[in-house]
Amino acid sequence: MPSQQPKTEAGFIHGETGTQSLVGYVVDVRDPAHGRCYLNVGEQHLNRHGALHGGIAVTLLDNASGTTGSLTVDASGKAPFLTVSMNTQFVGSGRTGRMTATGTVMGGGRSLLFISAELRHEDGTLVATSTGVFKRVPPEKLT
């Protein structure tokens, strides 16, 4: 079965990975300083208590952070970065509506970056934050 090519339109990436297609988030690479992920949260993203599932929240934070790292070396946001470690703090309850995760580089060097991220509901409510260490994958390691 041939793999589908990700759809990139005007700085947005759709369906690049199986996880992205399954969960339904969109990656925004228009801002070179901040990778973003958007998700229109529906019933399928909620836990048994009717709140955004923590795993989905972490997925968005992780992807926004990795994209932020990628943007430091590649304007398309597709240079591979791996998560070395990540801590997440859940500070509010997520609910249906649009969620946005935004990453920010806090420091680092050529191969390791320290990146923080926040996840907010469309009404501005802070749902979760994260801090992590992300490693650039050298091109020779990809093959």
PDB file of C-alpha atoms in Angstrom:
ATOM      1  CA  MET A   1       0.000   0.000   0.000  1.00  0.00           C
ATOM      2  CA  PRO A   2       1.591   3.328  -1.022  1.00  0.00           C
ATOM      3  CA  SER A   3       2.056   5.917   1.693  1.00  0.00           C
ATOM      4  CA  GLN A   4       0.155   9.175   1.364  1.00  0.00           C
ATOM      5  CA  GLN A   5       2.120  12.364   1.003  1.00  0.00           C
ATOM      6  CA  PRO A   6       1.416  14.953   3.683  1.00  0.00           C
ATOM      7  CA  LYS A   7      -0.614  17.903   2.504  1.00  0.00           C
ATOM      8  CA  THR A   8       1.077  21.264   3.103  1.00  0.00           C
ATOM      9  CA  GLU A   9      -0.867  24.431   2.353  1.00  0.00           C
ATOM     10  CA  ALA A  10       0.286  27.946   3.155  1.00  0.00           C
ATOM     11  CA  GLY A  11       2.344  26.918   6.184  1.00  0.00           C
ATOM     12  CA  PHE A  12       0.017  24.185   7.499  1.00  0.00           C
ATOM     13  CA  ILE A  13       0.844  20.482   7.567  1.00  0.00           C
ATOM     14  CA  HIS A  14      -1.992  17.945   7.470  1.00  0.00           C
ATOM     15  CA  GLY A  15      -1.696  14.148   7.738  1.00  0.00           C
ATOM     16  CA  GLU A  16       2.103  13.937   7.878  1.00  0.00           C
ATOM     17  CA  THR A  17       2.116  11.019  10.323  1.00  0.00           C
ATOM     18  CA  GLY A  18      -0.270   8.263  11.314  1.00  0.00           C
ATOM     19  CA  THR A  19      -0.710   9.885  14.720  1.00  0.00           C
ATOM     20  CA  GLN A  20      -1.544  13.227  13.166  1.00  0.00           C
ATOM     21  CA  SER A  21      -4.139  11.611  10.910  1.00  0.00           C
ATOM     22  CA  LEU A  22      -5.635   9.552  13.731  1.00  0.00           C
ATOM     23  CA  VAL A  23      -5.886  12.373  16.276  1.00  0.00           C
ATOM     24  CA  GLY A  24      -6.700  15.051  13.711  1.00  0.00           C
ATOM     25  CA  TYR A  25      -4.376  17.911  14.632  1.00  0.00           C
ATOM     26  CA  VAL A  26      -2.876  20.377  12.158  1.00  0.00           C
ATOM     27  CA  VAL A  27       0.696  21.691  12.366  1.00  0.00           C
ATOM     28  CA  ASP A  28       1.322  25.393  11.744  1.00  0.00           C
ATOM     29  CA  VAL A  29       4.840  26.370  10.622  1.00  0.00           C
ATOM     30  CA  ARG A  30       4.134  29.967   9.577  1.00  0.00           C
ATOM     31  CA  ASP A  31       5.887  31.542  12.592  1.00  0.00           C
ATOM     32  CA  PRO A  32       9.624  30.720  12.492  1.00  0.00           C
ATOM     33  CA  ALA A  33       9.934  31.192  16.282  1.00  0.00           C
ATOM     34  CA  HIS A  34       6.944  29.104  17.445  1.00  0.00           C
ATOM     35  CA  GLY A  35       5.656  25.793  16.149  1.00  0.00           C
ATOM     36  CA  ARG A  36       1.927  25.349  16.743  1.00  0.00           C
ATOM     37  CA  CYS A  37      -0.575  22.512  16.671  1.00  0.00           C
ATOM     38  CA  TYR A  38      -4.321  22.995  16.411  1.00  0.00           C
ATOM     39  CA  LEU A  39      -6.981  20.477  17.300  1.00  0.00           C
ATOM     40  CA  ASN A  40     -10.725  20.880  17.118  1.00  0.00           C
ATOM     41  CA  VAL A  41     -11.543  18.814  20.199  1.00  0.00           C
ATOM     42  CA  GLY A  42     -14.585  16.626  19.803  1.00  0.00           C
ATOM     43  CA  GLU A  43     -16.164  13.820  21.825  1.00  0.00           C
ATOM     44  CA  GLN A  44     -13.584  11.355  20.445  1.00  0.00           C
ATOM     45  CA  HIS A  45     -10.794  13.265  22.260  1.00  0.00           C
ATOM     46  CA  LEU A  46     -12.409  13.251  25.718  1.00  0.00           C
ATOM     47  CA  ASN A  47     -11.828  10.898  28.624  1.00  0.00           C
ATOM     48  CA  ARG A  48     -14.574   9.204  30.622  1.00  0.00           C
ATOM     49  CA  HIS A  49     -15.028  12.378  32.676  1.00  0.00           C
ATOM     50  CA  GLY A  50     -15.790  14.525  29.647  1.00  0.00           C
ATOM     51  CA  ALA A  51     -12.422  16.356  29.680  1.00  0.00           C
ATOM     52  CA  LEU A  52      -9.644  16.343  27.098  1.00  0.00           C
ATOM     53  CA  HIS A  53      -7.672  13.109  27.498  1.00  0.00           C
ATOM     54  CA  GLY A  54      -4.231  13.795  28.982  1.00  0.00           C
ATOM     55  CA  GLY A  55      -2.514  11.719  26.304  1.00  0.00           C
ATOM     56  CA  ILE A  56      -3.997  13.906  23.595  1.00  0.00           C
ATOM     57  CA  ALA A  57      -2.863  17.043  25.451  1.00  0.00           C
ATOM     58  CA  VAL A  58       0.683  15.658  25.723  1.00  0.00           C
ATOM     59  CA  THR A  59       0.655  14.711  22.031  1.00  0.00           C
ATOM     60  CA  LEU A  60      -0.160  18.305  21.078  1.00  0.00           C
ATOM     61  CA  LEU A  61       2.484  19.774  23.406  1.00  0.00           C
ATOM     62  CA  ASP A  62       5.121  17.322  22.184  1.00  0.00           C
ATOM     63  CA  ASN A  63       4.401  18.015  18.543  1.00  0.00           C
ATOM     64  CA  ALA A  64       4.371  21.790  18.974  1.00  0.00           C
ATOM     65  CA  SER A  65       7.722  21.528  20.776  1.00  0.00           C
ATOM     66  CA  GLY A  66       9.308  19.279  18.145  1.00  0.00           C
ATOM     67  CA  THR A  67       8.044  21.531  15.382  1.00  0.00           C
ATOM     68  CA  THR A  68       9.478  24.553  17.194  1.00  0.00           C
ATOM     69  CA  GLY A  69      12.862  22.812  17.322  1.00  0.00           C
ATOM     70  CA  SER A  70      12.633  21.923  13.661  1.00  0.00           C
ATOM     71  CA  LEU A  71      11.897  25.515  12.701  1.00  0.00           C
ATOM     72  CA  THR A  72      15.263  26.571  14.153  1.00  0.00           C
ATOM     73  CA  VAL A  73      17.013  24.762  11.285  1.00  0.00           C
ATOM     74  CA  ASP A  74      14.354  24.310   8.583  1.00  0.00           C
ATOM     75  CA  ALA A  75      11.706  26.832   7.528  1.00  0.00           C
ATOM     76  CA  SER A  76       9.395  23.989   6.450  1.00  0.00           C
ATOM     77  CA  GLY A  77       9.362  22.629  10.013  1.00  0.00           C
ATOM     78  CA  LYS A  78      10.163  19.114   8.813  1.00  0.00           C
ATOM     79  CA  ALA A  79      13.726  18.642  10.082  1.00  0.00           C
ATOM     80  CA  PRO A  80      13.509  15.704  12.499  1.00  0.00           C
ATOM     81  CA  PHE A  81      13.785  16.298  16.245  1.00  0.00           C
ATOM     82  CA  LEU A  82      13.349  13.622  18.902  1.00  0.00           C
ATOM     83  CA  THR A  83      11.990  14.088  22.390  1.00  0.00           C
ATOM     84  CA  VAL A  84      14.698  13.267  24.942  1.00  0.00           C
ATOM     85  CA  SER A  85      12.574  14.152  27.974  1.00  0.00           C
ATOM     86  CA  MET A  86       9.388  16.072  28.621  1.00  0.00           C
ATOM     87  CA  ASN A  87       7.499  17.096  31.757  1.00  0.00           C
ATOM     88  CA  THR A  88       3.860  18.092  31.583  1.00  0.00           C
ATOM     89  CA  GLN A  89       1.758  20.046  34.040  1.00  0.00           C
ATOM     90  CA  PHE A  90      -2.021  19.851  33.712  1.00  0.00           C
ATOM     91  CA  VAL A  91      -3.435  23.104  35.057  1.00  0.00           C
ATOM     92  CA  GLY A  92      -6.962  23.241  33.673  1.00  0.00           C
ATOM     93  CA  SER A  93      -9.639  21.031  32.217  1.00  0.00           C
ATOM     94  CA  GLY A  94      -9.742  20.765  28.457  1.00  0.00           C
ATOM     95  CA  ARG A  95     -13.129  20.643  26.769  1.00  0.00           C
ATOM     96  CA  THR A  96     -14.575  20.635  23.294  1.00  0.00           C
ATOM     97  CA  GLY A  97     -13.537  23.506  21.043  1.00  0.00           C
ATOM     98  CA  ARG A  98     -10.276  24.494  19.404  1.00  0.00           C
ATOM     99  CA  MET A  99      -7.061  23.852  21.319  1.00  0.00           C
ATOM    100  CA  THR A 100      -3.734  25.411  20.368  1.00  0.00           C
ATOM    101  CA  ALA A 101      -0.344  24.173  21.534  1.00  0.00           C
ATOM    102  CA  THR A 102       2.534  26.640  21.070  1.00  0.00           C
ATOM    103  CA  GLY A 103       6.240  25.921  21.567  1.00  0.00           C
ATOM    104  CA  THR A 104       9.037  28.328  22.506  1.00  0.00           C
ATOM    105  CA  VAL A 105      12.790  27.672  22.513  1.00  0.00           C
ATOM    106  CA  MET A 106      14.207  28.502  25.947  1.00  0.00           C
ATOM    107  CA  GLY A 107      17.847  27.612  25.290  1.00  0.00           C
ATOM    108  CA  GLY A 108      20.206  24.959  24.038  1.00  0.00           C
ATOM    109  CA  GLY A 109      22.882  24.459  21.457  1.00  0.00           C
ATOM    110  CA  ARG A 110      23.442  22.837  18.065  1.00  0.00           C
ATOM    111  CA  SER A 111      21.950  19.427  18.828  1.00  0.00           C
ATOM    112  CA  LEU A 112      19.891  19.818  22.024  1.00  0.00           C
ATOM    113  CA  LEU A 113      17.195  22.410  22.615  1.00  0.00           C
ATOM    114  CA  PHE A 114      15.212  23.236  25.736  1.00  0.00           C
ATOM    115  CA  ILE A 115      11.652  23.982  24.665  1.00  0.00           C
ATOM    116  CA  SER A 116       8.589  24.973  26.662  1.00  0.00           C
ATOM    117  CA  ALA A 117       5.036  24.754  25.392  1.00  0.00           C
ATOM    118  CA  GLU A 118       1.547  25.673  26.460  1.00  0.00           C
ATOM    119  CA  LEU A 119      -1.855  24.346  25.495  1.00  0.00           C
ATOM    120  CA  ARG A 120      -4.767  26.771  25.490  1.00  0.00           C
ATOM    121  CA  HIS A 121      -8.455  26.497  24.756  1.00  0.00           C
ATOM    122  CA  GLU A 122      -9.855  28.952  22.202  1.00  0.00           C
ATOM    123  CA  ASP A 123     -11.273  31.054  25.050  1.00  0.00           C
ATOM    124  CA  GLY A 124      -7.726  31.586  26.387  1.00  0.00           C
ATOM    125  CA  THR A 125      -7.930  29.087  29.261  1.00  0.00           C
ATOM    126  CA  LEU A 126      -4.550  27.496  29.971  1.00  0.00           C
ATOM    127  CA  VAL A 127      -4.999  23.719  29.973  1.00  0.00           C
ATOM    128  CA  ALA A 128      -1.425  22.382  30.225  1.00  0.00           C
ATOM    129  CA  THR A 129       2.228  23.365  29.991  1.00  0.00           C
ATOM    130  CA  SER A 130       5.368  21.380  29.277  1.00  0.00           C
ATOM    131  CA  THR A 131       9.124  21.679  29.314  1.00  0.00           C
ATOM    132  CA  GLY A 132      11.381  19.336  27.443  1.00  0.00           C
ATOM    133  CA  VAL A 133      14.705  18.517  25.872  1.00  0.00           C
ATOM    134  CA  PHE A 134      14.632  17.895  22.125  1.00  0.00           C
ATOM    135  CA  LYS A 135      17.462  16.501  20.001  1.00  0.00           C
ATOM    136  CA  ARG A 136      18.121  17.220  16.372  1.00  0.00           C
ATOM    137  CA  VAL A 137      18.482  14.039  14.329  1.00  0.00           C
ATOM    138  CA  PRO A 138      21.528  14.252  12.044  1.00  0.00           C
ATOM    139  CA  PRO A 139      20.700  13.526   8.380  1.00  0.00           C
ATOM    140  CA  GLU A 140      23.072  10.519   8.315  1.00  0.00           C
ATOM    141  CA  LYS A 141      21.026   8.869  11.081  1.00  0.00           C
ATOM    142  CA  LEU A 142      17.818   8.939   9.014  1.00  0.00           C
ATOM    143  CA  THR A 143      18.860   6.201   6.580  1.00  0.00           C
TER     144      THR A 143
END
